XYZ file of C-alpha atoms in Angstrom:
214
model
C 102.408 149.761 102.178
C 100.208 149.317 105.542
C 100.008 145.599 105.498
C 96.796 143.906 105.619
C 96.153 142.231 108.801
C 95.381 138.181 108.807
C 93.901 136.626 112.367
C 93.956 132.813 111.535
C 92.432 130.524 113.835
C 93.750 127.440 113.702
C 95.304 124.387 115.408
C 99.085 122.838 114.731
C 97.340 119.117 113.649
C 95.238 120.773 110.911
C 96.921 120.190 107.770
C 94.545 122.457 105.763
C 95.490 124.849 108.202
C 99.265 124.660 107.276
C 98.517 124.523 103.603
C 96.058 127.544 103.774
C 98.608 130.148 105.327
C 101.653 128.883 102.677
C 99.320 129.528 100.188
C 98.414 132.691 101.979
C 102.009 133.502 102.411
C 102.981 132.813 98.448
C 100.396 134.588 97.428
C 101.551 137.950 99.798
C 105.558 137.356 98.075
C 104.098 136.964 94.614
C 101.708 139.871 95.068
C 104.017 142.389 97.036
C 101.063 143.085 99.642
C 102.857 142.535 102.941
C 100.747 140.624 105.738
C 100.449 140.714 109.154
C 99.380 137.278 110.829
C 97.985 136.945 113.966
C 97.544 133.536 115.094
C 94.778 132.179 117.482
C 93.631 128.617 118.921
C 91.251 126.126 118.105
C 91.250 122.518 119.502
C 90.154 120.179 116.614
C 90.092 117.430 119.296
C 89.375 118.834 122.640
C 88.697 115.849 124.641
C 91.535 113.583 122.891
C 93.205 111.530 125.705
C 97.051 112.192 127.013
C 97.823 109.569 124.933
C 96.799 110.182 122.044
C 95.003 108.180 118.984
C 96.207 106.205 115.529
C 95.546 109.076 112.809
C 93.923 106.741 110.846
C 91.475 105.208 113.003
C 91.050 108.717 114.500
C 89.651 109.737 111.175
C 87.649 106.532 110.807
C 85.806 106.952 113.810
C 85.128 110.546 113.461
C 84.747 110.869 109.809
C 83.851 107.868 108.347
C 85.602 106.670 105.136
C 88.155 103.661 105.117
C 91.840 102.983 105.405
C 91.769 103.208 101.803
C 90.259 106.673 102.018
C 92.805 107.800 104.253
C 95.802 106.736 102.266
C 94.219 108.954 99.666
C 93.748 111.894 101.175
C 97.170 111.904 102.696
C 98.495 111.421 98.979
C 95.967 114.632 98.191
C 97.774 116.746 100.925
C 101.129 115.840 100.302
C 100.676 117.000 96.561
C 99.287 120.162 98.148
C 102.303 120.221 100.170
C 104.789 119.736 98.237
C 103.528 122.697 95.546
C 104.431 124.792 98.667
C 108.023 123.334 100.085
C 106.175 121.545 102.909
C 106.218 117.873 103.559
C 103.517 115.826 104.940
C 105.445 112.833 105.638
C 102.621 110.464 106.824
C 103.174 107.146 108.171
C 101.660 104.034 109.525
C 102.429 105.191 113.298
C 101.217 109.116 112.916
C 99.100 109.599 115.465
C 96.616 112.459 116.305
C 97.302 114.159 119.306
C 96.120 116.838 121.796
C 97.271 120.166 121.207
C 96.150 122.195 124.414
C 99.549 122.795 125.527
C 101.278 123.555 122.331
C 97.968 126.678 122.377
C 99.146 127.472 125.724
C 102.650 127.633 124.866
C 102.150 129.697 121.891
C 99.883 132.227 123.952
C 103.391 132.507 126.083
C 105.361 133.050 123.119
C 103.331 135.839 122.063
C 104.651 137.861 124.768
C 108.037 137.303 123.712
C 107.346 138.174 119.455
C 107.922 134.711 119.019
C 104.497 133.177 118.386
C 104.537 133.218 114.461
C 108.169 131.285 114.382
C 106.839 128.934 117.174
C 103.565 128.330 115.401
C 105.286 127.712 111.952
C 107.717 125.428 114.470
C 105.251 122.705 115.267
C 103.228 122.991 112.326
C 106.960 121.556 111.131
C 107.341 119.019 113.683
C 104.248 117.825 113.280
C 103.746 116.976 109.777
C 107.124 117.030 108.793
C 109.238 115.803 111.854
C 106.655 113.252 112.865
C 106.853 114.797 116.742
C 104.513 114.257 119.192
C 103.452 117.844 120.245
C 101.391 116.989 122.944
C 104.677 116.104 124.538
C 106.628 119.023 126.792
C 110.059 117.941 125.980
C 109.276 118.064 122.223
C 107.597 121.799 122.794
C 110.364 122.905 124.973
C 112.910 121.501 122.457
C 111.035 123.335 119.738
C 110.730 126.631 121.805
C 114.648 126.765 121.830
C 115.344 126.459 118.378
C 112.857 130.000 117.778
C 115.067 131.480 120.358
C 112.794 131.008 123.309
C 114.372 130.028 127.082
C 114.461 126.899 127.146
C 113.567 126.759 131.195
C 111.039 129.524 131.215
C 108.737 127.304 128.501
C 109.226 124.301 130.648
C 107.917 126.229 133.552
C 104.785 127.671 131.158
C 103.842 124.077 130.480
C 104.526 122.165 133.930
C 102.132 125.301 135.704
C 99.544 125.545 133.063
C 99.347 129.167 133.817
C 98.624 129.939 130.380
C 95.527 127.543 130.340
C 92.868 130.345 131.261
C 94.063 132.421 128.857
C 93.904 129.949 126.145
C 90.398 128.942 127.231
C 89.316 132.879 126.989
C 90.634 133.082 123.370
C 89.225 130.336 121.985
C 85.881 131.088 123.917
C 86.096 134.472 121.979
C 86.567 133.263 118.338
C 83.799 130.104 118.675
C 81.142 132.696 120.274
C 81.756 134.159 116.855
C 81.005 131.062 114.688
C 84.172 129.984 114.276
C 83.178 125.932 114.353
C 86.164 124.822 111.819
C 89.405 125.797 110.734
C 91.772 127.451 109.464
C 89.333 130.958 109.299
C 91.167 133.709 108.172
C 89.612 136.907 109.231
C 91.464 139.887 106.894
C 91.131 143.544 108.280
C 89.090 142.352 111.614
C 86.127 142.266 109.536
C 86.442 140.113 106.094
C 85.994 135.844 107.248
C 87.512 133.439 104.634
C 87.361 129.691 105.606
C 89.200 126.828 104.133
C 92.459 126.573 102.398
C 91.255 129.013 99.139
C 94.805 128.754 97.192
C 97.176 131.810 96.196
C 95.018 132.818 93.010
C 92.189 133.445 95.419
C 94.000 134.750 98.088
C 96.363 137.243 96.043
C 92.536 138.279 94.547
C 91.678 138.648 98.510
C 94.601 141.012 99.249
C 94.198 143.280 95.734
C 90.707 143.961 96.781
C 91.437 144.474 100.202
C 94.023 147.124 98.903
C 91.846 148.783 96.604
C 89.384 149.139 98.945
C 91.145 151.158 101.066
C 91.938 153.721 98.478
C 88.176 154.101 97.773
């Protein structure tokens, strides 16, 4: 079977965005309809500093809702996550971060076939390693273990040379009305927003499949 093509924009500090392509990905095993992800950028905090900000007040400031509110929405995600084998292993110190040059990174790795094992990488380090992946050591460190050079990432990330074309692809899906993530766009022409969950993604794929032998 032709497998049905996923582009998923998303960024690698969006925890929907991790728990909508696991249940994505379940639903694909449990259904036998093979996938074919390709993954694109989106900055859920362009301007955030070098730096960095406390998750929590983060949230606060650009949400609303209280420390309390917080706590309970991390317990809501880690439930998520652990249905799926993933851990969200929140703390007192996580932090949100910029993501620009883990995008710009990834838009390297493409070249190579590496972007989907680089992208499922830092969604790891993130949430479940706690990593700063704003930081080039951590991204060079994590572009090794997929089986990227090690040097050659550095040299990505200390040019920026990969910043235009970043820019261009991100430019491409929000001029499209992409304004929050993940959006999974099945076939180039079906948009599904939001973590759904495997039922209604393995009903996604079925139909997608039975349309095409209409």
């Amino acid at each position: 079977m032709t497998p049905i093509s996923v582009d998923i924009v998303s960024d690698v500090v969006c925890p929907w965005c991790a728990i909508g392509y696991l249940q994505l990905e379940k639903a694909s095993k449990a259904s036998g309809i093979p996938i074919e992800v390709h993954w694109h950028p989106f900055e859920l905090n362009p301007d955030m500093a070098p730096e960095g900000e406390d998750l929590t007040a983060h949230l606060s400031r650009k949400y609303g809702g209280t420390a309390a509110d917080s706590v309970q929405t991390r317990e809501r995600l880690a439930g998520f996550g652990a249905g799926l084998g993933f851990a969200f292993n929140y703390s007192d110190q996580s932090r949100m971060v910029n993501t620009f040059k883990a995008h710009q990174l990834m838009d390297w790795a493409a070249e190579q076939g590496k972007k989907h094992e680089l992208k499922l990488a830092l969604l790891s380090a993130y949430f479940e390693q706690q990593l700063d992946v704003s930081d080039i050591e951590v991204l060079v460190e994590k572009a090794g273990e997929v089986g990227l050079e090690n040097a050659a990432a550095r040299a990505v990330l200390e040019s920026g040379e990969r910043a235009g074309s970043v820019r261009e692809n991100q430019q491409f899906w929000t001029s499209r009305g992409i304004q929050g993530v993940p959006a999974m766009v099945f076939e180039r022409q079906h948009l599904v927003t939001g973590a759904q969950g495997e039922e209604n993604y393995a009903n996604i794929l079925q139909q997608l499949v039975d349309m095409r032998a209409t």
